[in-house]
Tab-separated table of C-alpha atoms in Angstrom:
chain	number	residue	atom	x	y	z
A	298	MET	CA	11.137	-30.604	-29.469
A	299	ARG	CA	14.272	-28.843	-29.196
A	300	ALA	CA	17.336	-29.716	-27.585
A	301	ALA	CA	18.332	-27.651	-24.621
A	302	LEU	CA	20.198	-24.539	-25.813
A	303	THR	CA	24.457	-24.606	-25.856
A	304	LEU	CA	26.401	-22.114	-24.269
A	305	ALA	CA	26.699	-20.253	-26.565
A	306	ALA	CA	23.365	-19.703	-27.054
A	307	ALA	CA	23.223	-19.221	-23.155
A	308	CYS	CA	25.336	-16.477	-23.153
A	309	LEU	CA	22.573	-14.373	-25.535
A	310	LEU	CA	19.934	-15.419	-23.223
A	311	ALA	CA	21.162	-14.686	-19.757
A	312	LEU	CA	18.483	-13.547	-17.670
A	313	ALA	CA	18.034	-12.139	-13.918
A	314	GLY	CA	16.176	-15.200	-11.971
A	315	CYS	CA	14.420	-12.531	-9.378
A	316	ASP	CA	14.157	-9.721	-10.931
A	317	VAL	CA	10.970	-11.176	-12.831
A	318	LEU	CA	9.053	-11.385	-10.216
A	319	LEU	CA	7.739	-9.602	-7.763
A	320	PRO	CA	7.983	-9.799	-4.140
A	321	ASP	CA	4.801	-9.281	-2.093
A	322	LYS	CA	4.962	-7.213	1.341
A	323	GLY	CA	8.590	-8.417	2.483
A	324	ASP	CA	8.426	-11.844	4.389
A	325	LEU	CA	11.729	-12.158	6.972
A	326	GLY	CA	14.667	-11.627	5.529
A	327	GLU	CA	13.890	-10.116	2.136
A	328	PRO	CA	14.399	-6.598	1.136
A	329	CYS	CA	12.027	-3.774	2.049
A	330	LEU	CA	11.311	-0.262	1.591
A	331	GLY	CA	12.929	2.585	3.923
A	332	SER	CA	9.116	2.845	4.760
A	333	GLY	CA	8.317	-0.335	5.870
A	334	ILE	CA	6.872	-3.019	3.520
A	335	CYS	CA	6.724	-5.744	5.494
A	336	LYS	CA	4.301	-8.466	6.327
A	337	GLY	CA	2.423	-8.561	10.094
A	338	SER	CA	4.222	-8.051	12.500
A	339	LEU	CA	7.651	-7.574	10.630
A	340	GLN	CA	9.900	-4.623	10.560
A	341	CYS	CA	12.441	-2.633	7.923
A	342	ARG	CA	15.182	-1.642	9.412
A	343	GLY	CA	18.414	-1.692	7.351
A	344	GLY	CA	16.419	-1.949	4.028
A	345	VAL	CA	15.364	-6.156	5.429
A	346	CYS	CA	12.037	-7.237	6.900
A	347	SER	CA	13.163	-8.213	10.294
A	348	LEU	CA	11.423	-9.538	13.335
A	349	PRO	CA	10.675	-6.833	16.153
A	350	THR	CA	11.898	-6.984	20.208
A	351	GLU	CA	9.206	-6.323	22.257
A	352	ASP	CA	10.470	-2.572	22.936
A	353	GLY	CA	10.804	-2.087	19.063
A	354	ALA	CA	14.949	-2.095	18.976
A	355	ASP	CA	16.372	-3.721	16.318
A	356	GLY	CA	17.022	-7.707	16.724
A	357	PHE	CA	15.828	-11.148	16.381
A	358	ASP	CA	14.901	-11.220	19.717
A	359	GLY	CA	11.284	-10.648	21.325
A	360	TRP	CA	9.416	-12.178	18.536
A	361	ASP	CA	5.928	-13.154	18.790
A	362	GLY	CA	5.644	-15.964	16.722
A	363	GLY	CA	2.645	-15.044	15.588
A	364	GLU	CA	3.425	-14.232	11.825
A	365	ASP	CA	4.516	-17.061	9.802
A	366	GLY	CA	7.979	-15.613	7.671
A	367	ALA	CA	6.975	-17.750	4.824
A	368	ASP	CA	3.490	-16.902	5.276
A	369	ALA	CA	2.584	-15.694	1.183
A	370	ASN	CA	-1.015	-15.854	1.992
A	371	ALA	CA	-0.807	-11.966	2.020
A	372	GLU	CA	0.516	-12.272	-1.376
A	373	ASP	CA	-3.083	-11.078	-3.053
A	374	ALA	CA	-1.274	-8.425	-4.969
A	375	GLY	CA	-4.659	-6.878	-5.954
A	376	GLU	CA	-6.296	-7.226	-2.789
A	377	ASP	CA	-6.996	-3.475	-2.927
A	378	ALA	CA	-5.954	-0.955	-4.674
A	379	GLY	CA	-2.662	-0.594	-2.000
A	380	GLU	CA	-1.916	-4.213	-2.134
A	381	ASP	CA	1.682	-4.390	-3.324
A	382	ALA	CA	1.770	-5.796	-6.784
A	383	GLY	CA	3.508	-9.605	-6.345
A	384	GLU	CA	5.932	-11.400	-4.575
A	385	ASP	CA	9.375	-12.267	-4.785
A	386	ALA	CA	12.313	-13.625	-3.226
A	387	GLY	CA	14.203	-12.419	-3.811
A	388	GLU	CA	13.749	-12.589	-5.248
A	389	ASP	CA	13.047	-9.388	-5.700
A	390	ALA	CA	15.228	-8.399	-4.608
A	391	GLY	CA	15.718	-4.920	-2.785
A	392	GLU	CA	12.459	-3.400	-3.614
A	393	ASP	CA	8.793	-4.026	-4.060
A	394	ALA	CA	9.667	-4.293	-7.870
A	395	GLY	CA	5.974	-3.206	-8.256
A	396	GLU	CA	5.869	-0.167	-6.239
A	397	ASP	CA	2.168	-0.419	-4.324
A	398	ALA	CA	-0.542	-1.217	-7.136
A	399	GLY	CA	-2.067	2.239	-6.585
A	400	GLU	CA	-0.676	3.061	-3.283
A	401	ASP	CA	-3.210	5.543	-2.922
A	402	ALA	CA	-5.103	7.962	-5.510
A	403	GLY	CA	-2.736	10.566	-4.773
A	404	GLU	CA	0.284	9.118	-6.553
A	405	ASP	CA	-1.923	8.822	-10.187
A	406	ALA	CA	-0.900	11.664	-12.318
A	407	GLY	CA	-3.491	13.546	-12.630
A	408	GLU	CA	-5.936	12.404	-9.706
A	409	ASP	CA	-6.922	15.383	-7.149
A	410	ALA	CA	-4.432	15.060	-4.487
A	411	GLY	CA	-7.221	15.749	-1.851
A	412	GLU	CA	-9.134	12.807	-3.332
A	413	ASP	CA	-8.179	10.330	-0.325
A	414	GLY	CA	-7.673	13.086	1.948
A	415	GLU	CA	-3.854	13.532	0.670
A	416	ASP	CA	-1.967	16.477	0.943
A	417	ALA	CA	-1.465	18.280	-1.762
A	418	GLU	CA	2.393	18.043	-1.907
A	419	ASP	CA	2.156	13.946	-2.446
A	420	ALA	CA	4.047	13.214	-5.338
A	421	GLY	CA	2.098	12.333	-7.482
A	422	ALA	CA	0.066	15.161	-6.983
A	423	ASP	CA	1.492	17.845	-9.733
A	424	CYS	CA	2.245	16.825	-13.168
A	425	THR	CA	4.515	18.881	-16.017
A	426	PRO	CA	2.808	19.577	-19.552
A	427	GLY	CA	4.653	17.292	-22.335
A	428	VAL	CA	6.538	15.295	-20.574
A	429	GLU	CA	7.193	12.059	-21.393
A	430	LEU	CA	6.200	8.760	-18.826
A	431	PHE	CA	9.998	8.456	-18.699
A	432	ALA	CA	13.042	10.321	-18.691
A	433	ALA	CA	15.983	9.820	-21.281
A	434	ARG	CA	17.900	7.037	-19.824
A	435	VAL	CA	21.164	7.173	-18.234
A	436	ASP	CA	23.534	4.555	-18.595
A	437	TYR	CA	26.129	3.455	-16.225
A	438	PRO	CA	29.197	1.096	-16.996
A	439	THR	CA	29.569	-2.239	-15.405
A	440	GLY	CA	32.527	-3.288	-16.847
A	441	GLY	CA	31.467	-6.155	-18.638
A	442	SER	CA	28.371	-7.936	-20.294
A	443	SER	CA	25.688	-7.546	-17.697
A	444	VAL	CA	22.993	-9.968	-17.365
A	445	ALA	CA	21.004	-9.329	-14.691
A	446	VAL	CA	20.223	-6.530	-12.028
A	447	ALA	CA	18.475	-6.310	-8.722
A	448	THR	CA	17.799	-3.621	-6.228
A	449	GLY	CA	17.779	-2.900	-2.557
A	450	ASP	CA	19.425	-0.928	0.127
A	451	LEU	CA	22.865	-2.826	0.573
A	452	ASN	CA	24.457	0.005	2.666
A	453	GLY	CA	21.525	0.746	5.174
A	454	ASP	CA	21.025	4.526	4.226
A	455	GLN	CA	17.462	4.194	3.065
A	456	ILE	CA	18.376	4.503	-0.607
A	457	LEU	CA	18.189	2.103	-3.429
A	458	ASP	CA	21.420	0.655	-4.706
A	459	LEU	CA	22.388	-1.614	-7.340
A	460	ALA	CA	23.615	-5.480	-8.095
A	461	VAL	CA	24.807	-5.934	-11.199
A	462	VAL	CA	25.617	-9.453	-12.716
A	463	VAL	CA	28.585	-9.371	-14.873
A	464	GLY	CA	28.692	-12.660	-17.064
A	465	SER	CA	31.900	-12.022	-18.764
A	466	THR	CA	34.309	-11.144	-16.032
A	467	ASN	CA	32.636	-13.243	-13.759
A	468	GLN	CA	31.533	-10.678	-11.204
A	469	VAL	CA	28.699	-9.296	-9.472
A	470	GLY	CA	28.953	-4.950	-9.861
A	471	ILE	CA	27.631	-2.353	-6.400
A	472	LEU	CA	26.384	0.459	-7.202
A	473	LEU	CA	25.300	2.654	-4.460
A	474	GLY	CA	22.865	5.097	-4.711
A	475	ASN	CA	23.589	8.407	-4.214
A	476	GLY	CA	21.672	10.870	-2.481
A	477	THR	CA	21.038	13.119	1.481
A	478	GLY	CA	18.824	12.386	3.872
A	479	GLY	CA	17.742	8.554	3.522
A	480	VAL	CA	16.248	10.365	0.414
A	481	GLY	CA	17.712	9.167	-3.427
A	482	ASP	CA	18.126	11.441	-6.241
A	483	GLY	CA	18.060	8.811	-9.170
A	484	THR	CA	21.852	8.631	-9.772
A	485	PHE	CA	24.231	6.123	-8.870
A	486	ALA	CA	28.228	5.405	-7.857
A	487	GLY	CA	30.758	3.531	-9.948
A	488	VAL	CA	30.693	0.189	-10.652
A	489	THR	CA	32.747	-1.806	-7.564
A	490	PRO	CA	33.021	-5.738	-8.270
A	491	TYR	CA	33.212	-8.456	-6.701
A	492	PRO	CA	34.171	-12.538	-7.976
A	493	THR	CA	32.032	-15.266	-8.336
A	494	ASP	CA	32.295	-18.510	-9.582
A	495	ALA	CA	31.951	-19.065	-13.510
A	496	ALA	CA	29.612	-17.919	-16.082
A	497	PRO	CA	27.018	-16.021	-13.455
A	498	TRP	CA	23.547	-15.408	-14.964
A	499	SER	CA	20.947	-14.636	-12.250
A	500	LEU	CA	20.646	-12.956	-8.928
A	501	ALA	CA	18.801	-13.250	-5.384
A	502	VAL	CA	19.027	-10.579	-2.583
A	503	GLY	CA	17.995	-11.356	0.794
A	504	ASP	CA	19.103	-11.847	4.459
A	505	PHE	CA	20.787	-14.779	4.478
A	506	ASN	CA	22.063	-14.901	8.227
A	507	HIS	CA	19.592	-12.436	9.753
A	508	ASP	CA	22.187	-10.266	10.302
A	509	GLN	CA	19.648	-7.699	8.927
A	510	ILE	CA	22.204	-6.857	6.257
A	511	LEU	CA	21.595	-7.616	3.268
A	512	ASP	CA	23.432	-10.923	1.069
A	513	LEU	CA	23.751	-11.997	-2.498
A	514	ALA	CA	23.280	-15.293	-4.152
A	515	VAL	CA	24.360	-15.793	-7.648
A	516	GLY	CA	24.070	-18.956	-10.047
A	517	CYS	CA	26.983	-19.834	-11.901
A	518	SER	CA	26.363	-22.298	-15.065
A	519	SER	CA	29.831	-23.267	-16.279
A	520	ASN	CA	30.966	-25.663	-12.784
A	521	SER	CA	26.722	-25.950	-11.803
A	522	LYS	CA	27.499	-23.740	-8.305
A	523	VAL	CA	26.003	-20.562	-6.635
A	524	SER	CA	28.138	-18.151	-5.449
A	525	VAL	CA	27.187	-16.514	-1.568
A	526	LEU	CA	28.332	-12.784	-1.139
A	527	LEU	CA	26.947	-12.034	2.223
A	528	GLY	CA	26.828	-8.343	3.418
A	529	GLN	CA	29.219	-6.457	5.372
A	530	GLY	CA	28.633	-4.175	8.451
A	531	SER	CA	28.142	-3.422	12.074
A	532	GLY	CA	25.313	-2.954	14.183
A	533	ASN	CA	22.809	-5.023	12.037
A	534	VAL	CA	23.737	-1.756	9.403
A	535	GLY	CA	25.804	-2.617	5.918
A	536	ASP	CA	28.198	-0.459	4.875
A	537	GLY	CA	27.838	-1.763	1.308
A	538	THR	CA	30.695	-4.154	0.689
A	539	PHE	CA	30.692	-7.812	0.917
A	540	GLY	CA	32.613	-10.688	1.739
A	541	ALA	CA	34.603	-13.699	-0.256
A	542	ARG	CA	32.219	-15.578	-2.027
A	543	THR	CA	31.262	-18.870	-1.009
A	544	ASP	CA	30.193	-21.425	-3.477
A	545	TYR	CA	27.306	-24.357	-3.196
A	546	ALA	CA	26.334	-26.922	-5.442
A	547	THR	CA	23.998	-27.746	-7.249
A	548	ALA	CA	22.608	-30.323	-9.976
A	549	ALA	CA	24.366	-29.041	-13.834
A	550	GLY	CA	23.401	-25.680	-14.989
A	551	PRO	CA	22.164	-23.532	-12.113
A	552	ILE	CA	20.742	-20.394	-14.278
A	553	GLY	CA	17.910	-18.231	-12.966
A	554	ILE	CA	17.468	-17.980	-9.242
A	555	THR	CA	15.190	-17.303	-6.771
A	556	ALA	CA	15.210	-16.851	-2.513
A	557	GLY	CA	12.410	-17.654	-0.181
A	558	ASP	CA	11.215	-19.403	2.736
A	559	PHE	CA	10.263	-22.987	1.379
A	560	ASN	CA	9.962	-25.051	4.474
A	561	ALA	CA	8.881	-22.020	7.218
A	562	ASP	CA	11.494	-22.580	9.460
A	563	GLN	CA	12.159	-18.444	9.193
A	564	THR	CA	15.355	-18.602	7.088
A	565	LEU	CA	15.942	-17.762	3.717
A	566	ASP	CA	15.828	-20.477	1.206
A	567	LEU	CA	16.792	-20.876	-2.584
A	568	ALA	CA	15.363	-22.292	-5.999
A	569	VAL	CA	17.547	-22.555	-8.880
A	570	ALA	CA	16.340	-23.639	-12.542
A	571	LEU	CA	18.555	-26.055	-13.938
A	572	ASN	CA	18.895	-25.624	-17.763
A	573	GLY	CA	21.364	-28.295	-17.381
A	574	SER	CA	19.300	-31.251	-15.754
A	575	ASN	CA	15.868	-30.233	-16.252
A	576	ALA	CA	14.786	-29.607	-13.050
A	577	VAL	CA	15.005	-26.898	-10.045
A	578	SER	CA	17.532	-27.254	-7.226
A	579	VAL	CA	16.551	-26.409	-3.899
A	580	LEU	CA	18.780	-25.377	-1.338
A	581	LEU	CA	17.524	-25.048	2.213
A	582	GLY	CA	18.793	-22.052	4.450
A	583	HIS	CA	21.276	-23.986	7.334
A	584	GLU	CA	20.790	-23.177	10.804
A	585	THR	CA	22.870	-23.053	13.772
A	586	SER	CA	21.529	-22.969	17.630
A	587	GLY	CA	18.421	-21.654	15.621
A	588	GLU	CA	19.994	-18.758	14.072
A	589	ALA	CA	20.555	-18.796	10.047
A	590	ASP	CA	24.224	-19.042	9.273
A	591	GLY	CA	23.975	-18.072	5.325
A	592	THR	CA	25.310	-21.709	4.459
A	593	PHE	CA	23.419	-23.671	1.848
A	594	PRO	CA	25.286	-27.035	2.398
A	595	ALA	CA	22.622	-29.258	0.938
A	596	HIS	CA	20.457	-29.927	-2.491
A	597	ALA	CA	17.606	-31.354	-3.608
A	598	GLU	CA	15.826	-31.585	-7.183
A	599	TYR	CA	12.455	-31.530	-8.616
A	600	PRO	CA	11.694	-32.474	-12.295
A	601	THR	CA	10.683	-29.560	-14.796
A	602	GLY	CA	10.055	-28.924	-18.425
A	603	GLN	CA	12.969	-29.079	-20.446
A	604	SER	CA	15.204	-26.581	-20.584
A	605	PRO	CA	14.501	-24.417	-17.724
A	606	TRP	CA	15.359	-20.868	-17.532
A	607	SER	CA	14.216	-18.821	-14.760
A	608	LEU	CA	11.761	-18.858	-12.043
A	609	VAL	CA	9.568	-16.938	-9.824
A	610	HIS	CA	7.753	-18.385	-6.624
A	611	GLY	CA	4.591	-17.067	-4.697
A	612	ASP	CA	1.605	-18.463	-2.849
A	613	PHE	CA	-0.375	-19.564	-5.817
A	614	ASN	CA	-2.900	-21.701	-4.190
A	615	GLU	CA	-2.593	-19.692	-0.912
A	616	ASP	CA	-2.627	-22.306	1.600
A	617	GLY	CA	0.036	-20.160	2.892
A	618	ILE	CA	2.749	-22.354	1.621
A	619	LEU	CA	5.151	-21.174	-1.328
A	620	ASP	CA	5.048	-22.580	-4.427
A	621	LEU	CA	7.564	-22.315	-7.973
A	622	ALA	CA	6.111	-21.382	-11.485
A	623	VAL	CA	9.242	-22.015	-14.023
A	624	PRO	CA	9.337	-21.201	-17.419
A	625	SER	CA	10.984	-23.940	-19.973
A	626	ILE	CA	12.378	-23.333	-23.262
A	627	ALA	CA	12.171	-26.882	-25.432
A	628	ASP	CA	8.440	-27.232	-23.823
A	629	ASP	CA	6.775	-23.467	-24.760
A	630	SER	CA	5.266	-24.096	-21.566
A	631	ILE	CA	5.242	-23.314	-17.652
A	632	GLY	CA	5.407	-25.720	-15.146
A	633	VAL	CA	3.783	-24.835	-11.426
A	634	LEU	CA	5.114	-26.968	-8.240
A	635	LEU	CA	3.043	-26.624	-5.412
A	636	GLY	CA	4.640	-26.762	-2.121
A	637	ASN	CA	4.093	-29.700	0.165
A	638	GLN	CA	2.935	-29.469	3.714
A	639	VAL	CA	3.684	-31.659	6.657
A	640	GLY	CA	0.618	-30.442	9.724
A	641	GLY	CA	0.064	-27.919	7.445
A	642	ALA	CA	3.283	-26.379	7.659
A	643	ALA	CA	5.563	-26.146	4.836
A	644	ASP	CA	8.364	-28.816	4.386
A	645	GLY	CA	10.298	-27.898	1.887
A	646	THR	CA	9.279	-30.034	-0.846
A	647	PHE	CA	7.602	-29.651	-4.070
A	648	ALA	CA	4.526	-31.472	-5.704
A	649	ALA	CA	4.891	-32.896	-9.510
A	650	LYS	CA	4.959	-29.899	-11.831
A	651	ALA	CA	1.735	-29.223	-13.504
A	652	ASP	CA	2.008	-27.695	-17.358
A	653	TYR	CA	0.432	-24.890	-19.165
A	654	GLY	CA	1.016	-24.029	-22.511
A	655	CYS	CA	2.863	-20.874	-23.739
A	656	GLY	CA	4.165	-19.130	-26.529
A	657	ASP	CA	7.267	-20.062	-28.374
A	658	GLU	CA	10.777	-20.308	-26.351
A	659	SER	CA	8.520	-19.200	-23.190
A	660	VAL	CA	11.709	-17.781	-20.974
A	661	ALA	CA	10.512	-16.142	-17.853
A	662	ALA	CA	7.863	-14.995	-15.683
A	663	ALA	CA	6.308	-12.582	-13.222
A	664	HIS	CA	3.203	-12.713	-11.265
A	665	ALA	CA	0.479	-10.251	-9.980
A	666	ASP	CA	-3.130	-10.118	-9.303
A	667	PHE	CA	-4.034	-8.496	-12.853
A	668	ASP	CA	-7.754	-8.748	-12.658
A	669	GLN	CA	-7.842	-7.747	-9.044
A	670	ASP	CA	-9.857	-10.967	-7.830
A	671	GLY	CA	-7.750	-11.957	-5.023
A	672	ILE	CA	-6.263	-14.765	-6.625
A	673	PRO	CA	-2.581	-14.616	-8.302
A	674	ASP	CA	-1.918	-14.672	-12.039
A	675	LEU	CA	1.165	-15.038	-14.565
A	676	ALA	CA	2.713	-13.336	-16.914
A	677	VAL	CA	4.972	-14.786	-19.493
A	678	VAL	CA	7.505	-14.052	-22.293
A	679	SER	CA	7.626	-15.957	-25.327
A	680	MET	CA	11.208	-15.243	-27.132
A	681	LEU	CA	10.859	-16.793	-31.143
A	682	ASP	CA	6.703	-15.133	-30.902
A	683	ASP	CA	7.488	-12.053	-29.623
A	684	THR	CA	4.598	-11.982	-26.578
A	685	VAL	CA	4.387	-11.987	-23.624
A	686	SER	CA	1.403	-14.461	-22.597
A	687	VAL	CA	-1.078	-13.802	-19.585
A	688	LEU	CA	-2.430	-16.843	-17.556
A	689	LEU	CA	-5.171	-15.843	-15.117
A	690	GLY	CA	-4.902	-17.902	-11.831
A	691	ASN	CA	-8.094	-19.871	-11.105
A	692	GLY	CA	-9.908	-19.989	-7.368
A	693	ASP	CA	-13.427	-19.151	-5.633
A	694	ALA	CA	-14.292	-16.169	-3.970
A	695	GLY	CA	-11.176	-14.376	-3.942
A	696	VAL	CA	-8.740	-17.854	-3.148
A	697	GLY	CA	-6.469	-19.260	-5.468
A	698	ASP	CA	-6.390	-23.291	-6.518
A	699	GLY	CA	-3.199	-23.339	-7.829
A	700	THR	CA	-4.421	-23.829	-11.198
A	701	PHE	CA	-4.474	-21.413	-14.541
A	702	ALA	CA	-6.644	-20.616	-17.026
A	703	ALA	CA	-5.351	-20.858	-20.938
A	704	ARG	CA	-3.197	-18.369	-22.070
A	705	VAL	CA	-4.166	-14.444	-23.234
A	706	THR	CA	-1.314	-13.511	-25.552
A	707	TYR	CA	0.044	-9.779	-25.930
A	708	ALA	CA	2.669	-8.917	-28.814
A	709	THR	CA	6.053	-7.423	-27.491
A	710	GLY	CA	9.320	-6.069	-29.020
A	711	ASP	CA	11.620	-8.582	-31.019
A	712	ARG	CA	12.733	-11.572	-28.822
A	713	PRO	CA	11.376	-10.616	-25.318
A	714	ILE	CA	13.704	-12.189	-22.505
A	715	ALA	CA	12.718	-10.498	-19.398
A	716	VAL	CA	9.416	-9.306	-17.781
A	717	LEU	CA	8.243	-7.061	-14.737
A	718	ALA	CA	4.573	-6.185	-13.300
A	719	GLY	CA	3.737	-3.193	-11.350
A	720	ASP	CA	1.570	0.091	-11.678
A	721	LEU	CA	4.548	1.651	-14.196
A	722	ASP	CA	2.177	4.832	-14.846
A	723	SER	CA	0.341	5.496	-11.790
A	724	ASP	CA	-2.974	4.714	-12.700
A	725	GLY	CA	-3.651	2.114	-9.622
A	726	LEU	CA	-3.730	-0.757	-12.255
A	727	LEU	CA	-0.985	-3.357	-12.754
A	728	ASP	CA	0.906	-2.701	-15.902
A	729	LEU	CA	3.799	-5.294	-17.734
A	730	VAL	CA	7.242	-4.068	-19.096
A	731	THR	CA	8.983	-6.278	-21.098
A	732	ALA	CA	12.739	-6.116	-21.950
A	733	ASN	CA	13.270	-7.560	-25.908
A	734	ASN	CA	16.938	-8.727	-26.252
A	735	HIS	CA	16.927	-8.257	-30.080
A	736	GLY	CA	14.800	-5.088	-30.032
A	737	ASP	CA	17.323	-2.899	-28.011
A	738	SER	CA	13.907	-1.849	-26.390
A	739	LEU	CA	11.567	-2.016	-23.637
A	740	SER	CA	7.694	-2.610	-24.210
A	741	LEU	CA	5.328	-1.341	-21.437
A	742	LEU	CA	1.709	-2.823	-21.690
A	743	PRO	CA	-0.424	-0.746	-19.431
A	744	GLY	CA	-2.919	-3.201	-17.758
A	745	ASN	CA	-6.597	-2.296	-17.449
A	746	GLY	CA	-7.685	-3.815	-13.872
A	747	ASP	CA	-9.261	-6.792	-15.515
A	748	GLY	CA	-7.097	-9.214	-16.899
A	749	THR	CA	-6.030	-7.664	-20.163
A	750	PHE	CA	-3.747	-5.299	-21.496
A	751	ASP	CA	-3.412	-2.110	-24.126
A	752	PRO	CA	-0.758	-2.876	-27.238
A	753	ALA	CA	2.553	-2.166	-26.099
A	754	ARG	CA	4.498	0.899	-26.101
A	755	PRO	CA	8.575	0.850	-26.491
A	756	LEU	CA	10.704	2.576	-24.257
A	757	SER	CA	14.355	3.084	-24.633
A	758	ALA	CA	17.235	0.730	-24.138
A	759	SER	CA	20.702	0.006	-24.864
A	760	SER	CA	22.508	-2.983	-26.426
A	761	TYR	CA	20.828	-6.723	-25.977
A	762	PRO	CA	18.678	-5.455	-22.704
A	763	ASN	CA	18.611	-8.785	-20.644
A	764	GLY	CA	17.012	-7.490	-16.928
A	765	LEU	CA	15.174	-5.763	-15.672
A	766	ALA	CA	14.483	-4.343	-11.775
A	767	SER	CA	12.591	-1.315	-10.184
A	768	GLY	CA	11.897	0.551	-7.742
A	769	ASP	CA	11.619	4.316	-6.055
A	770	PHE	CA	15.315	5.783	-6.878
A	771	ASN	CA	14.887	9.521	-6.428
A	772	GLY	CA	12.003	9.038	-3.388
A	773	ASP	CA	9.236	10.800	-5.786
A	774	GLY	CA	6.613	7.919	-4.820
A	775	LEU	CA	6.956	7.077	-9.010
A	776	THR	CA	8.216	3.699	-9.937
A	777	ASP	CA	11.980	3.602	-11.734
A	778	LEU	CA	13.299	0.978	-13.774
A	779	ALA	CA	17.142	-0.541	-13.866
A	780	ILE	CA	17.838	-2.464	-16.798
A	781	ALA	CA	20.709	-4.536	-17.064
A	782	ASN	CA	22.418	-4.995	-21.195
A	783	GLN	CA	24.636	-7.093	-22.356
A	784	GLY	CA	25.887	-5.768	-25.743
A	785	SER	CA	26.801	-2.214	-24.277
A	786	ASN	CA	28.345	-3.639	-21.204
A	787	ASP	CA	26.251	-1.190	-18.567
A	788	VAL	CA	23.223	-0.517	-16.334
A	789	SER	CA	20.362	1.670	-17.480
A	790	VAL	CA	18.318	4.143	-15.240
A	791	LEU	CA	14.896	5.069	-16.572
A	792	LEU	CA	13.305	7.894	-14.427
A	793	ARG	CA	9.664	8.189	-14.399
A	794	GLN	CA	8.301	11.299	-14.631
A	795	ASN	CA	5.014	12.572	-13.813
A	796	PRO	CA	2.889	13.886	-17.129
A	797	CYS	CA	-0.317	15.381	-17.411
A	798	PRO	CA	-3.001	13.482	-18.511
């Protein structure tokens, strides 16, 4: 077995824990689209999935309690062609990273916009002959080595913004999206930095204190801390700024991070992959007088494989309780830790891991329903053999049992370090994109809808891409990409175009 990576190697491998996963329809406190992609009766206000009031006004009063904020049972990313492509905490982190995997047939680049009763002016109805799938990238300086990126509406204007972890300066940088009338134009303002603890590596976004304003949690490796920065604003609307950080202890070596409601108390919790401890730390969100206060005073550890580097959460056995999947670099595997329950309710603890073999140095994962059978699947990138492994979920009658079939591998570019799933070509089928750290490129693997993928197509990236996020940055209904680049000290934005078939 290979020994745990040194800190010098860690600097090369840093990535965004919350940006390799996909949020399902948003749980309570998680980011959502301005159009309102939230679970059940939850409502999207100010970019955050919030509890409705009896009169529909903003606030958390008057919720009827009929929908569990942690219910990932709705996670089924392929329940129909319009179901959301995966789940996040945090992940994902401000917007549905997979966009709507076939939101309707009218968003398909070559589809007749009227086929599903859509107006001919639907975002995907028109196409442009001769254009590429993505426009030329635009790079935005961040002031240092960019190792992770997440999206979310941080200032309540219904336009997506970017949060970027800048590892070399111990900061998280905020780039607010430009636009008017709640519609972005695909460009971003200059970076505003906020200090974190030493050696930040990963990022999760969510509403940790129930004020309907998005907050940040950053995994910081050197001092074994998670830095939490609460979003500022008034009247339950964020202004895009953040308060001074508060640091919370973990066990040694926090690297990847994700946010989800692991104990079903309608308050977001944190889970952190610990490269220095071969474990996951779970920090349950604290409440004061029954309301989340945005603090995380205690942590508990659960064993993983050797040298875990990231993690995703989802309901893999579809019991309504969130589970964890943790790739381990030294074990060439991914470990699945199913969430425990007491009396049918999640208790915030996890069962012993079950390991599934992947490629050499498995470093990051995403999950979604790739074969449209209603059961969550996994995709895991492996750095040393330049592959992504697809592990289809097992189950019966469209319900997963929390286990996975043997992997099928697909070639990527050189040293893939992050992976994201979503309908990136608007054909209604889930695709994969990887960030290739040594190849200075991305690889797009178009999905076939049956759990298989076509050969990778290269996309442009800057120097040493490390983190991925996605969202509709310019309001055209197409999925765009953001890439954190470690070598060029910037974040790249690739806007989708609509080529004719």
